[in-house]
Structures are given as structure tokens and as C-alpha cells.
Short mmCIF file of C-alpha atoms in Angstrom, two decimals:
data_model
loop_
_atom_site.label_atom_id
_atom_site.label_comp_id
_atom_site.label_asym_id
_atom_site.label_seq_id
_atom_site.Cartn_x
_atom_site.Cartn_y
_atom_site.Cartn_z
CA MET J 207 -10.03 -5.48 18.85
CA ARG J 208 -8.55 -7.81 16.28
CA HIS J 209 -5.02 -8.93 17.17
CA ARG J 210 -2.40 -9.67 14.52
CA HIS J 211 0.33 -12.16 15.32
CA HIS J 212 3.67 -12.23 13.60
CA LEU J 213 4.69 -15.35 11.67
CA SER J 214 8.04 -16.34 13.13
CA GLN J 215 9.95 -19.18 11.54
CA LYS J 216 9.15 -21.34 14.57
CA ASN J 217 5.39 -20.94 14.51
CA GLY J 218 4.93 -19.92 10.88
CA ALA J 219 3.61 -23.25 9.63
CA SER J 220 0.92 -23.59 12.30
CA ALA J 221 -0.13 -19.97 11.89
CA LEU J 222 -0.50 -20.45 8.16
CA MET J 223 -2.61 -23.56 8.71
CA LYS J 224 -4.90 -21.57 11.00
CA THR J 225 -5.15 -18.80 8.45
CA ARG J 226 -6.00 -21.27 5.72
CA SER J 227 -8.75 -22.77 7.90
CA LEU J 228 -10.87 -19.97 6.45
CA SER J 229 -11.57 -22.74 3.89
CA ASN J 230 -10.49 -22.63 0.31
CA LEU J 231 -11.80 -19.11 -0.04
CA ASN J 232 -8.26 -17.68 -0.08
CA GLU J 233 -7.00 -19.92 -2.86
CA ASP J 234 -10.28 -19.93 -4.81
CA PHE J 235 -10.34 -16.15 -5.14
CA SER J 236 -11.61 -16.13 -8.72
CA ARG J 237 -10.66 -14.02 -11.69
CA ARG J 238 -14.18 -12.58 -11.67
CA ASP J 239 -13.69 -11.49 -8.06
CA PHE J 240 -10.31 -10.00 -9.01
CA MET J 241 -11.84 -8.00 -11.85
CA CYS J 242 -14.79 -6.90 -9.71
CA CYS J 243 -12.75 -5.18 -7.03
CA GLY J 244 -9.38 -4.99 -8.76
CA ALA J 245 -9.29 -1.32 -9.68
CA LEU J 246 -10.26 -0.16 -6.20
CA LEU J 247 -7.75 -2.41 -4.48
CA PHE J 248 -4.93 -1.66 -6.88
CA ALA J 249 -5.29 2.06 -6.17
CA GLY J 250 -4.17 1.37 -2.61
CA LEU J 251 -1.90 -1.54 -3.41
CA LEU J 252 0.28 -0.09 -6.14
CA GLY J 253 0.14 3.62 -5.57
CA ALA J 254 -1.28 5.17 -8.69
CA PRO J 255 -1.06 8.96 -8.43
CA GLY J 256 -4.54 9.79 -7.20
CA THR J 257 -6.66 6.98 -8.65
CA ALA J 258 -6.41 3.54 -10.16
CA SER J 259 -6.93 5.05 -13.61
CA ALA J 260 -3.17 5.44 -14.04
CA LEU J 261 -2.72 1.68 -13.86
CA ASN J 262 -3.07 -0.61 -16.86
CA PHE J 263 -5.93 -3.11 -16.65
CA LYS J 264 -6.29 -3.54 -20.42
CA GLU J 265 -3.93 -6.51 -20.55
CA GLY J 266 -5.25 -8.36 -17.50
CA LEU J 267 -4.22 -8.66 -13.88
CA SER J 268 -2.00 -11.72 -13.75
CA ASN J 269 1.42 -12.59 -15.14
CA PRO J 270 0.90 -15.19 -17.93
CA CYS J 271 4.32 -16.73 -17.18
CA GLU J 272 5.06 -17.91 -20.71
CA GLY J 273 8.76 -18.40 -20.09
CA GLU J 274 8.88 -21.79 -21.80
CA ARG J 275 7.81 -20.42 -25.17
CA ALA J 276 10.50 -19.87 -27.81
CA TRP J 277 11.59 -16.41 -28.89
CA THR J 278 10.35 -15.18 -32.25
CA SER J 279 12.78 -13.57 -34.67
CA ALA J 280 11.28 -10.12 -33.99
CA GLU J 281 11.70 -10.57 -30.25
CA ARG J 282 15.24 -11.83 -30.61
CA ASP J 283 16.15 -8.92 -32.90
CA LEU J 284 14.91 -6.36 -30.35
CA ILE J 285 16.69 -8.15 -27.50
CA ASP J 286 19.96 -8.32 -29.44
CA ALA J 287 19.68 -4.64 -30.34
CA ALA J 288 19.20 -3.78 -26.65
CA PHE J 289 22.43 -5.57 -25.69
CA ALA J 290 24.45 -4.02 -28.50
CA GLY J 291 27.27 -1.95 -27.03
CA ILE J 292 26.86 -3.34 -23.50
CA ASN J 293 29.54 -5.43 -21.82
CA ALA J 294 27.53 -8.17 -20.11
CA SER J 295 30.29 -8.78 -17.56
CA ASN J 296 29.59 -5.28 -16.20
CA PHE J 297 25.79 -5.64 -16.28
CA ILE J 298 23.99 -5.56 -12.93
CA ASP J 299 20.38 -5.28 -11.81
CA ILE J 300 20.94 -3.45 -8.54
CA HIS J 301 17.40 -3.79 -7.18
CA SER J 302 16.06 -7.37 -7.20
CA HIS J 303 14.02 -8.54 -4.22
CA LEU J 304 14.62 -11.97 -2.74
CA LEU J 305 11.44 -13.19 -1.06
CA GLY J 306 10.22 -16.32 0.66
CA THR J 307 7.98 -17.75 3.34
CA GLY J 308 10.60 -19.81 5.15
CA ASP J 309 9.14 -23.11 3.96
CA SER J 310 12.65 -24.30 3.04
CA GLY J 311 14.20 -23.31 6.37
CA SER J 312 15.50 -20.07 4.84
CA GLY J 313 14.50 -17.94 7.81
CA CYS J 314 12.27 -15.77 5.60
CA HIS J 315 8.81 -14.93 6.80
CA VAL J 316 5.73 -12.98 5.80
CA HIS J 317 3.25 -11.21 8.06
CA GLU J 318 -0.02 -13.10 8.48
CA SER J 319 -2.05 -10.07 7.33
CA LEU J 320 -1.04 -10.91 3.78
CA TYR J 321 -3.00 -14.16 4.09
CA SER J 322 -6.20 -12.64 5.47
CA ILE J 323 -9.16 -12.07 3.17
CA TRP J 324 -10.41 -9.62 5.80
CA GLN J 325 -7.50 -7.36 4.85
CA PRO J 326 -8.13 -7.37 1.09
CA ILE J 327 -5.35 -5.01 0.06
CA GLU J 328 -2.77 -7.06 1.93
CA PHE J 329 -4.28 -10.29 0.60
CA LEU J 330 -4.14 -8.98 -2.98
CA ARG J 331 -0.61 -7.71 -2.40
CA ARG J 332 0.57 -11.27 -1.71
CA LYS J 333 -1.33 -12.62 -4.71
CA GLN J 334 0.21 -10.08 -7.07
CA ILE J 335 3.75 -10.44 -5.73
CA LEU J 336 3.62 -14.22 -6.24
CA SER J 337 2.09 -13.77 -9.68
CA GLY J 338 4.82 -11.30 -10.59
CA ALA J 339 7.43 -13.89 -9.61
CA CYS J 340 5.63 -16.77 -11.42
CA VAL J 341 5.29 -18.59 -8.10
CA LYS J 342 2.28 -20.84 -7.60
CA GLU J 343 0.50 -21.69 -4.37
CA PRO J 344 -0.37 -23.52 -2.14
CA ALA J 345 2.56 -22.96 0.15
CA GLY J 346 5.19 -25.57 0.86
CA ASP J 347 7.50 -24.80 -2.03
CA ILE J 348 7.49 -21.01 -2.24
CA ASP J 349 11.17 -20.41 -1.41
CA ARG J 350 12.43 -22.86 -4.04
CA GLN J 351 10.00 -21.71 -6.73
CA TYR J 352 10.94 -18.07 -6.23
CA VAL J 353 14.67 -18.68 -6.68
CA THR J 354 14.12 -21.13 -9.55
CA GLN J 355 11.94 -18.71 -11.50
CA LEU J 356 14.29 -15.77 -10.90
CA THR J 357 17.26 -17.85 -12.03
CA ARG J 358 15.36 -18.92 -15.14
CA MET J 359 14.71 -15.30 -16.06
CA MET J 360 18.33 -14.30 -15.46
CA ASN J 361 19.52 -17.18 -17.64
CA ASP J 362 17.93 -15.43 -20.63
CA PHE J 363 20.57 -12.71 -20.20
CA PRO J 364 24.06 -13.08 -21.69
CA ALA J 365 26.69 -14.86 -19.62
CA GLY J 366 28.18 -12.50 -17.05
CA ALA J 367 25.02 -10.47 -16.43
CA LYS J 368 23.95 -10.49 -12.78
CA ALA J 369 21.26 -9.31 -10.39
CA ALA J 370 21.90 -8.15 -6.82
CA LEU J 371 19.53 -9.87 -4.37
CA LEU J 372 18.15 -7.76 -1.54
CA ALA J 373 17.97 -8.97 2.03
CA PHE J 374 15.40 -7.18 4.22
CA ASP J 375 15.76 -6.62 7.97
CA HIS J 376 12.89 -6.42 10.46
CA ALA J 377 11.23 -3.17 11.39
CA HIS J 378 12.53 -1.93 14.74
CA ASP J 379 10.85 0.29 17.30
CA ASP J 380 12.33 3.54 18.58
CA ARG J 381 14.17 1.67 21.34
CA GLY J 382 15.96 -0.49 18.79
CA ALA J 383 14.02 -3.71 19.42
CA LYS J 384 12.57 -5.82 16.62
CA ASP J 385 8.99 -4.79 15.92
CA LEU J 386 7.58 -8.04 14.62
CA ASP J 387 4.02 -6.82 14.19
CA LYS J 388 5.23 -4.06 11.85
CA SER J 389 7.57 -6.28 9.84
CA THR J 390 5.72 -6.96 6.60
CA PHE J 391 8.34 -9.47 5.56
CA HIS J 392 11.87 -10.51 6.48
CA VAL J 393 14.71 -11.89 4.36
CA PRO J 394 17.84 -12.73 6.40
CA ASN J 395 21.28 -11.69 5.25
CA ALA J 396 22.41 -15.31 5.57
CA TYR J 397 19.77 -16.44 3.09
CA ALA J 398 20.59 -13.74 0.54
CA LYS J 399 24.26 -14.64 0.87
CA SER J 400 23.55 -18.36 0.43
CA VAL J 401 21.41 -17.94 -2.67
CA ALA J 402 23.92 -15.57 -4.28
CA GLN J 403 26.96 -17.69 -3.50
CA THR J 404 25.40 -20.96 -4.69
CA ARG J 405 24.39 -19.25 -7.94
CA ALA J 406 27.40 -16.96 -8.26
CA PRO J 407 27.34 -16.73 -12.08
CA ARG J 408 24.02 -14.88 -11.85
CA PHE J 409 23.78 -13.15 -8.49
CA GLU J 410 25.41 -10.76 -6.03
CA TRP J 411 23.77 -9.90 -2.73
CA ILE J 412 22.90 -6.79 -0.74
CA ALA J 413 22.64 -6.78 3.04
CA SER J 414 19.96 -5.17 5.17
CA VAL J 415 20.82 -4.12 8.74
CA HIS J 416 18.60 -1.83 10.77
CA PRO J 417 20.77 1.06 12.03
CA TYR J 418 19.07 1.16 15.46
CA ARG J 419 20.53 -2.26 16.28
CA ASN J 420 23.30 -2.23 18.88
CA ASP J 421 25.37 -4.42 16.55
CA ALA J 422 24.57 -2.44 13.40
CA VAL J 423 28.15 -1.57 12.44
CA ALA J 424 29.46 -5.02 13.29
CA ALA J 425 26.66 -6.67 11.31
CA ILE J 426 27.34 -4.49 8.27
CA ALA J 427 31.06 -5.19 8.53
CA LYS J 428 30.37 -8.92 8.65
CA ALA J 429 28.08 -8.69 5.64
CA ARG J 430 30.74 -6.80 3.73
CA ALA J 431 33.32 -9.45 4.62
CA ASP J 432 30.84 -12.07 3.41
CA GLY J 433 30.60 -10.40 0.01
CA ALA J 434 27.65 -8.02 0.33
CA VAL J 435 28.04 -5.23 -2.22
CA ALA J 436 25.72 -2.69 -0.55
CA VAL J 437 23.23 -2.11 2.28
CA LYS J 438 19.48 -1.60 1.74
CA TRP J 439 17.01 0.37 3.88
CA LEU J 440 13.32 1.15 3.43
CA PRO J 441 12.91 3.86 6.10
CA SER J 442 9.11 4.09 6.18
CA ALA J 443 8.57 0.35 6.58
CA MET J 444 11.56 -0.28 8.85
CA ASN J 445 11.18 2.88 11.02
CA ILE J 446 14.47 4.64 10.26
CA ASP J 447 14.76 8.34 11.09
CA TRP J 448 17.66 9.76 9.10
CA ARG J 449 18.32 12.33 11.84
CA ASP J 450 18.60 9.84 14.72
CA ALA J 451 21.99 10.13 16.44
CA ARG J 452 22.43 6.35 16.38
CA LEU J 453 22.86 6.50 12.62
CA VAL J 454 26.07 8.55 12.80
CA ARG J 455 28.22 5.50 13.59
CA VAL J 456 26.69 3.70 10.59
CA TYR J 457 27.20 6.71 8.33
CA ASP J 458 30.82 6.91 9.42
CA TYR J 459 31.44 3.23 8.65
CA LEU J 460 29.77 3.45 5.24
CA ALA J 461 31.71 6.59 4.39
CA GLN J 462 34.99 5.02 5.50
CA THR J 463 34.46 1.86 3.43
CA GLN J 464 32.52 3.57 0.61
CA MET J 465 30.04 0.70 0.79
CA PRO J 466 26.91 2.03 -0.97
CA LEU J 467 23.62 2.52 0.85
CA ILE J 468 20.49 1.90 -1.23
CA ALA J 469 17.52 3.67 0.32
CA HIS J 470 13.96 4.34 -0.70
CA PHE J 471 12.71 7.91 -0.98
CA GLY J 472 9.37 9.08 -2.35
CA ALA J 473 5.99 7.41 -1.87
CA GLU J 474 6.01 3.73 -0.93
CA LYS J 475 2.95 1.55 -1.57
CA ALA J 476 4.26 -2.01 -1.86
CA VAL J 477 5.54 -2.44 1.74
CA LYS J 478 3.70 -0.61 4.51
CA GLY J 479 5.45 -1.87 7.64
CA ALA J 480 5.88 0.89 10.23
CA HIS J 481 4.01 3.50 8.14
CA ARG J 482 6.63 6.23 8.77
CA ASP J 483 6.16 8.01 5.45
CA GLU J 484 7.71 11.20 6.80
CA PHE J 485 11.10 9.48 6.56
CA LEU J 486 10.75 9.24 2.75
CA ASN J 487 11.24 12.94 2.03
CA PRO J 488 14.16 13.08 -0.46
CA LEU J 489 15.60 16.12 1.30
CA HIS J 490 16.50 13.87 4.23
CA ALA J 491 19.14 12.40 1.92
CA ARG J 492 21.29 15.42 2.72
CA VAL J 493 22.02 13.90 6.14
CA PRO J 494 23.94 10.79 4.98
CA LEU J 495 25.39 12.70 2.04
CA GLU J 496 26.89 15.30 4.38
CA HIS J 497 28.57 12.41 6.22
CA GLY J 498 30.18 11.24 2.96
CA VAL J 499 27.95 8.20 2.40
CA ARG J 500 27.61 6.91 -1.16
CA LEU J 501 23.82 6.94 -1.44
CA ILE J 502 21.78 5.22 -4.15
CA VAL J 503 18.24 6.63 -4.19
CA ALA J 504 15.90 3.77 -5.05
CA HIS J 505 13.42 4.48 -7.86
CA ALA J 506 14.91 7.98 -8.22
CA ALA J 507 12.25 9.09 -5.69
CA SER J 508 9.89 9.10 -8.65
CA MET J 509 6.48 8.91 -6.95
CA GLY J 510 4.53 10.99 -4.48
CA ASN J 511 4.81 14.42 -2.88
CA ALA J 512 6.58 15.68 0.24
CA PRO J 513 6.97 19.02 2.02
CA ASP J 514 9.74 21.20 0.68
CA LEU J 515 11.58 21.47 3.98
CA GLU J 516 13.91 24.07 2.50
CA SER J 517 11.18 26.58 1.64
CA MET J 518 9.42 28.98 3.98
CA SER J 519 6.00 27.62 3.01
CA LYS J 520 6.95 23.94 3.31
CA ARG J 521 4.70 23.48 0.27
CA SER J 522 3.92 20.02 -1.01
CA THR J 523 6.31 19.26 -3.88
CA PRO J 524 6.77 16.25 -6.16
CA CYS J 525 9.40 14.01 -4.59
CA PHE J 526 11.08 13.71 -7.96
CA ASP J 527 11.59 17.49 -8.05
CA LEU J 528 13.24 17.37 -4.63
CA PHE J 529 15.43 14.50 -5.82
CA ALA J 530 16.36 16.48 -8.93
CA ARG J 531 17.43 19.39 -6.72
CA LEU J 532 19.91 17.09 -4.99
CA MET J 533 21.11 15.49 -8.23
CA ASN J 534 21.85 18.94 -9.62
CA ASP J 535 23.78 19.99 -6.51
CA ARG J 536 27.44 19.79 -7.50
CA ALA J 537 28.42 19.11 -3.89
CA TYR J 538 26.92 15.63 -4.24
CA GLU J 539 28.24 14.63 -7.65
CA ARG J 540 30.60 12.03 -6.19
CA HIS J 541 28.24 10.47 -3.67
CA LEU J 542 24.63 10.72 -4.87
CA LEU J 543 23.35 8.08 -7.30
CA ALA J 544 19.96 6.59 -8.14
CA ASP J 545 18.55 3.39 -9.53
CA THR J 546 16.00 3.17 -12.33
CA SER J 547 13.78 0.51 -10.75
CA ALA J 548 10.05 1.27 -11.14
CA VAL J 549 10.77 4.61 -12.83
CA PHE J 550 8.95 3.67 -16.05
CA PHE J 551 5.94 2.10 -14.33
CA CYS J 552 2.65 3.63 -15.40
CA ASN J 553 1.98 4.98 -11.90
CA ARG J 554 4.73 7.55 -12.54
CA ASP J 555 4.12 10.87 -14.22
CA ALA J 556 5.18 11.14 -17.85
CA SER J 557 7.35 14.13 -16.97
CA VAL J 558 9.47 11.79 -14.81
CA TRP J 559 10.13 9.53 -17.81
CA GLN J 560 11.04 12.52 -19.95
CA GLN J 561 13.36 14.10 -17.40
CA MET J 562 15.19 10.84 -16.71
CA LEU J 563 15.99 10.62 -20.41
CA ARG J 564 16.64 14.31 -21.05
CA ASN J 565 18.98 14.85 -18.08
CA THR J 566 21.93 13.08 -19.67
CA HIS J 567 24.30 14.64 -17.12
CA TRP J 568 22.72 12.28 -14.58
CA HIS J 569 23.27 9.10 -16.56
CA SER J 570 26.76 8.33 -15.24
CA ARG J 571 25.17 8.19 -11.76
CA LEU J 572 22.15 6.04 -12.66
CA LEU J 573 22.10 2.27 -12.09
CA HIS J 574 19.76 -0.21 -13.73
CA GLY J 575 17.28 -1.85 -11.38
CA THR J 576 14.08 -3.79 -11.92
CA ASP J 577 12.40 -3.98 -8.49
CA HIS J 578 11.74 -7.66 -9.22
CA PRO J 579 9.14 -9.13 -8.96
CA LEU J 580 7.18 -5.96 -9.73
CA PRO J 581 7.82 -5.93 -13.52
CA GLY J 582 5.69 -9.09 -13.53
CA VAL J 583 2.81 -7.39 -11.70
CA TRP J 584 0.77 -6.81 -14.81
CA PRO J 585 -1.05 -3.49 -14.20
CA LEU J 586 2.21 -1.66 -13.41
CA TYR J 587 3.47 -1.32 -16.97
CA ASP J 588 1.61 0.32 -19.85
CA VAL J 589 3.59 0.37 -23.08
CA GLU J 590 0.84 2.40 -24.76
CA ALA J 591 1.21 5.16 -22.15
CA LEU J 592 4.92 5.39 -22.93
CA VAL J 593 4.09 5.72 -26.63
CA ASP J 594 1.54 8.45 -25.84
CA ALA J 595 4.20 10.30 -23.81
CA ASN J 596 6.51 10.30 -26.85
CA VAL J 597 9.19 8.27 -25.12
CA LEU J 598 8.67 5.02 -27.03
CA ASN J 599 8.31 4.21 -30.72
CA ALA J 600 4.92 2.65 -31.39
CA ASP J 601 6.50 0.08 -33.71
CA ALA J 602 8.34 -1.52 -30.77
CA ALA J 603 5.28 -1.81 -28.54
CA PRO J 604 3.82 -5.15 -29.76
CA THR J 605 7.17 -6.92 -29.54
CA LEU J 606 7.86 -5.50 -26.09
CA ARG J 607 4.51 -6.79 -24.86
CA ARG J 608 5.32 -10.28 -26.10
CA ILE J 609 8.77 -10.22 -24.47
CA ARG J 610 7.18 -9.29 -21.16
CA ARG J 611 4.87 -12.31 -21.27
CA LYS J 612 7.93 -14.57 -21.43
CA ASN J 613 10.39 -12.71 -19.20
CA PRO J 614 9.42 -9.52 -17.32
CA LEU J 615 13.04 -8.84 -16.28
CA LEU J 616 14.27 -8.99 -19.84
CA PHE J 617 11.33 -6.82 -20.88
CA ASP J 618 12.25 -4.23 -18.24
CA PHE J 619 15.79 -4.03 -19.62
CA VAL J 620 14.81 -3.97 -23.31
CA LEU J 621 12.18 -1.33 -22.62
CA LYS J 622 14.72 0.92 -20.90
CA ARG J 623 17.07 0.51 -23.85
CA SER J 624 14.21 1.40 -26.20
CA VAL J 625 12.85 4.57 -24.57
CA ARG J 626 14.07 7.93 -25.84
CA PHE J 627 13.07 11.58 -25.56
CA GLY J 628 14.33 14.50 -27.58
CA GLY J 629 16.99 12.26 -29.09
CA SER J 630 18.29 11.14 -25.68
CA THR J 631 18.35 7.53 -24.47
CA LEU J 632 19.62 5.91 -21.29
CA SER J 633 23.32 5.44 -21.86
CA ALA J 634 25.03 2.06 -21.75
CA SER J 635 26.73 3.11 -18.50
CA VAL J 636 23.37 2.86 -16.71
CA PHE J 637 23.40 -0.89 -17.32
CA GLU J 638 27.16 -1.38 -16.90
CA ALA J 639 26.89 -0.23 -13.31
CA ARG J 640 28.93 -2.88 -11.53
CA ARG J 641 31.71 -0.34 -11.06
CA HIS J 642 29.51 1.48 -8.56
CA ILE J 643 29.32 -1.53 -6.23
CA ALA J 644 32.82 -2.97 -6.56
CA GLN J 645 34.39 -3.32 -3.10
CA THR J 646 37.52 -1.34 -2.39
CA GLY J 647 39.91 -1.66 0.51
#
């Protein structure tokens, strides 16, 4: 049996050295090798619906990171048009991942499986995440590069525009103890707070506290006092059962303070962790909603299928359809929201794009999110597919592609301002979403 050891901050450096003793094979993984096995690996890595054919390999695999190149007049015109009518001081990207290896003393860490060529999907996952963030290896400067590149991209936005940086707690077992072997990565609240506060003109921060922890409520209260604007959970990776009685105290605190909870529903491919996919059924959202929690459904549950727990047959149903059922339930109009991160990736069905645009009665409850660094993971966006689905004007496609090469976050925003269906676009309120996370009381 092959044993996997967790990379704690204390022993992370030595473990990485041992991993890299596999010679330079890790870092010399060539473009030819990437292309040879890329489609097969990406099918598992990025979650195309059924096969890798839904992903876009026509434009390459790696982020070209051309951020130093000047904007052309056509690019600037499209960017300016996207910001027209939007108050930048209310602009927020509600779903931006903060990642690191802990090489700066940040306390971040990454599971060693992501460094093993014998686990090719995990190995490729790390490669693509770093490429998406324009971070270069070898390790030793990953933390600093990640924050520097993210700040550079945000500085292309007008003054006042911000991104909310996500902390990420460990997976925990059913007893409430840290499950280090199932923690794909960890980003401490203290680090997210530090990065956001030292770069306050560009960032807010979002805490992550596992609800099975004995100190869960106290830890969330401390994070709120320290300026956290929301709490983030990824139930499948972290092992969070929405029905567990220990969550009631957390629900009650979140309802009392109206501090939003951002939670993933629908299929999850980027972070495996505890592999508890049954916790991603959108219908489980009824539990926190019935407790009065303000719930932001990450990615609008836009990928995968789940059993319809409210039907006799329990038939497999698109997660997005289950999410839509909740969004259309008037009982949840005040508490159920969703973010737009990843929604327009090419591993989503075209009907999802069309419904997000057509259902204008949802727009006041949608919040812009990018899922950074994923907009820089090249096969995840296919502008041509959006044109073919009649949600994007073909004339805008070449300029959008060029913007993405320089700044994937700006591209993600401009794209979402450019898509339309049946005369409907995403309203400005989707991007002026800071009102949804403003602390009260």
C-alpha cells in the first residue's frame, strides 16, 4: 500500500525536497507530454460533462501571461464599454481563491499528491492552477508570486473595485478532528486577513471555518470582528453534512448576524478532498435556508447531476435545475443568492448560460465571481462555444481572446458584460454586489 503524508508547515519543505528527488521529471514535463495525455487528464481534472470534448484545446493548454503588453484601442474600447454604468466603488469579485505553499511562512500548504507524477491528475491539477495564476516554479517564491500576480490583475480594474479572497479550512473527520490526509490544500484565515488588510484598496477577505470544530462559532465571530465579509465552505472536500446537528449553532449565529455563507453545490472537480459528493446536492440548501441563513450558492450549482430528493423516483436531475427550483421559491427570495463564478466555462451546458441571462428576476440576487485562478486555466473558456450558443456576438470574440491573454480576471468580467440572450444581459447590479456582503450590527 502506498502511504500519502500530509505537508504540514513544519515538515513541508523537507517533504517537497523528497518529492522532487524524483529528478527533474516533474519540472521538465514537456508541452509534448501535456498535449499527448492532456485531453484524457483534463476530463477528470476539470469536469467536462461526460468527456473532454467539451473543453477547449484549440487555443493551447497554458496561460500565456501577457500582462505586460499594452492594451490596443479595440481592447480598451470593449473594456470601457463593460464598465459603463457600473460604480466601481461597489464592484466586488466575491469568489477569488487565495492559494500558497507556505514558503513565505503564510501557513498555507498543499497536499503532496499534487507533486507526484504517479498521480497524474493531481500533478496536472497543480500545474494548471499555477499556470492560471501566472505563477512560475520551482517553489520558494510561490506565495509572493501568487499575491503579486493577483494584485497586478486587479490593478487593471478602476480604483475602488475589489476582490474577496477566500480562506480554506482543513477537511475534518466525522468526529470533528482535522483530517490532514484529505485536506487538498489549506489557507489560514490569518493569512487571508493579512493579505487583504495590507492591500485594502483591492481586497476584502472571506473566512473558512469547519462547522464540526468545537470552536466553530467563536472562530467565525472572531473572523467577523477581524473584517471577514462572509464564510466559505466546500462540503464535499471538507466533509460537511448539512443535516449534522452540530451545524445548528453555526446556522443560528449566521442567521443572527446575517453574515453570508458561500457554499459549493453541484459537481466539484477542482478540489477532491474528502470525496463526499453527496453533500453537493442543491436541495440540501433548504436546511440552512430554513434556519434563516443568507446563502450564496457558488457557481449557481451549474454543473453535474444529483438525485431529486423531493420526487418519488429520486431521479437524477441536473443540479442547475434543482438550484433553479430553489431560486424560484418565493420563500427564499430574501436569503438565497448565487455567484456567477465558473458559470460561463465551456464545461457548462449552453442551456445554463441561456437561463442565467433569461431569468432576469434572479439578477438582483446574483453576485459576480471569477473563481480565480480558473479563468486563467486555458481549456476552461471557449469564446467560440458562446457564439455558437447565441449568447455572444461573434464580432467581440477576437478582442475578448486578446484581453484574456493579458488579464484573465478582466476578461471574465468583460465577457459577462458582453453575453446576452433574447435581449437580456446580466444587469449592473450583478457586479455592484458589495451591498450583499456589507456587515450590519
